[in-house]
């Protein structure tokens, strides 16, 4: 792309920069807006600090209850679908298999150690 073609294309409209129109003036205005943004952020920070810790705790509790409700709704919807029922069934089988496997392993280990203890005495 040549320089002449680049001059014809304006930069992003959202930033408000354009090569064809008063680039320097628009740049100054954007910096001025940045200063106001910093001031606004400071004011928001101080107002949040002045509200107190109690509000933060209630916000956390309400967020947790909201998330719990969302998770419960998703879990309910998952159980209602055929895929969800199949998944629940396979998870239950997997749990049962692991539990029985660990029980067998525990029994074998305890039997093995009891035999070793008998021979050591």
XYZ file of C-alpha atoms in Angstrom:
121
model
C 0.000 0.000 0.000
C 1.471 3.364 -0.977
C 1.430 6.478 1.203
C -1.236 8.136 -0.979
C -3.587 5.204 -0.502
C -2.938 5.303 3.230
C -3.898 8.993 3.383
C -7.283 8.181 1.886
C -8.115 5.583 4.557
C -9.016 7.007 7.981
C -7.922 5.178 11.097
C -10.377 3.785 13.593
C -13.475 5.932 13.998
C -13.939 4.788 17.577
C -10.695 6.449 18.615
C -11.542 9.585 16.688
C -8.242 9.775 14.822
C -8.157 10.686 11.179
C -5.114 11.550 9.107
C -7.096 13.901 6.880
C -8.605 16.052 9.655
C -6.728 17.882 12.430
C -4.714 14.952 13.733
C -2.935 16.989 16.409
C -6.092 18.592 17.796
C -7.938 15.270 18.051
C -4.893 13.746 19.750
C -4.936 16.531 22.385
C -8.651 15.944 22.982
C -8.079 12.246 23.473
C -5.408 12.926 26.103
C -7.770 15.288 27.877
C -10.383 12.530 27.995
C -7.783 10.191 29.484
C -7.191 12.660 32.344
C -10.924 12.747 33.045
C -11.028 8.960 32.978
C -8.283 8.758 35.626
C -10.170 11.237 37.808
C -13.385 9.250 37.370
C -11.625 5.997 38.331
C -10.209 7.640 41.470
C -13.658 8.899 42.467
C -15.210 5.466 41.914
C -12.483 3.817 43.970
C -12.937 6.226 46.880
C -16.731 5.851 46.818
C -16.434 2.062 46.902
C -14.030 2.258 49.837
C -16.363 4.565 51.746
C -19.385 2.240 51.462
C -17.822 -0.190 53.920
C -16.995 -3.847 54.194
C -20.579 -4.914 54.957
C -21.649 -4.213 51.399
C -18.773 -6.286 50.059
C -19.799 -9.242 52.224
C -23.417 -9.071 51.107
C -22.287 -8.778 47.486
C -20.127 -11.876 47.877
C -22.974 -13.817 49.489
C -25.437 -12.747 46.813
C -22.936 -13.654 44.080
C -22.407 -17.085 45.617
C -26.137 -17.754 45.897
C -26.645 -16.586 42.319
C -23.877 -18.893 41.077
C -25.325 -21.783 43.095
C -28.746 -21.227 41.524
C -27.217 -21.191 38.046
C -25.285 -24.403 38.721
C -28.389 -26.088 40.138
C -30.438 -25.106 37.089
C -27.790 -26.471 34.757
C -27.519 -29.679 36.764
C -31.319 -30.134 36.647
C -31.414 -29.518 32.893
C -28.538 -31.942 32.380
C -30.360 -34.673 34.306
C -33.504 -34.197 32.247
C -31.830 -34.826 28.894
C -31.043 -38.306 27.630
C -27.371 -37.383 27.390
C -27.428 -36.197 30.999
C -29.044 -39.408 32.206
C -26.487 -41.480 30.295
C -23.666 -39.389 31.753
C -25.027 -39.770 35.287
C -25.355 -43.533 34.771
C -21.795 -43.876 33.481
C -20.447 -41.740 36.330
C -22.285 -43.900 38.866
C -20.854 -47.060 37.275
C -17.385 -45.548 37.298
C -17.749 -44.573 40.980
C -18.972 -48.037 41.896
C -16.127 -49.683 39.988
C -13.516 -47.503 41.678
C -15.025 -48.087 45.118
C -15.105 -51.862 44.663
C -11.604 -51.822 43.214
C -10.246 -49.835 46.157
C -12.059 -52.136 48.598
C -10.523 -55.203 46.910
C -7.119 -53.545 46.981
C -7.526 -52.690 50.664
C -8.546 -56.255 51.555
C -5.659 -57.728 49.589
C -3.193 -55.356 51.202
C -4.476 -56.049 54.724
C -4.391 -59.811 54.049
C -0.843 -59.514 52.737
C 0.354 -57.478 55.743
C -1.334 -59.814 58.215
C 0.469 -62.783 56.615
C 3.790 -60.924 56.802
C 3.165 -60.091 60.454
C 2.429 -63.754 61.251
C 5.705 -64.882 59.692
C 7.708 -62.189 61.477
C 6.486 -63.265 64.915
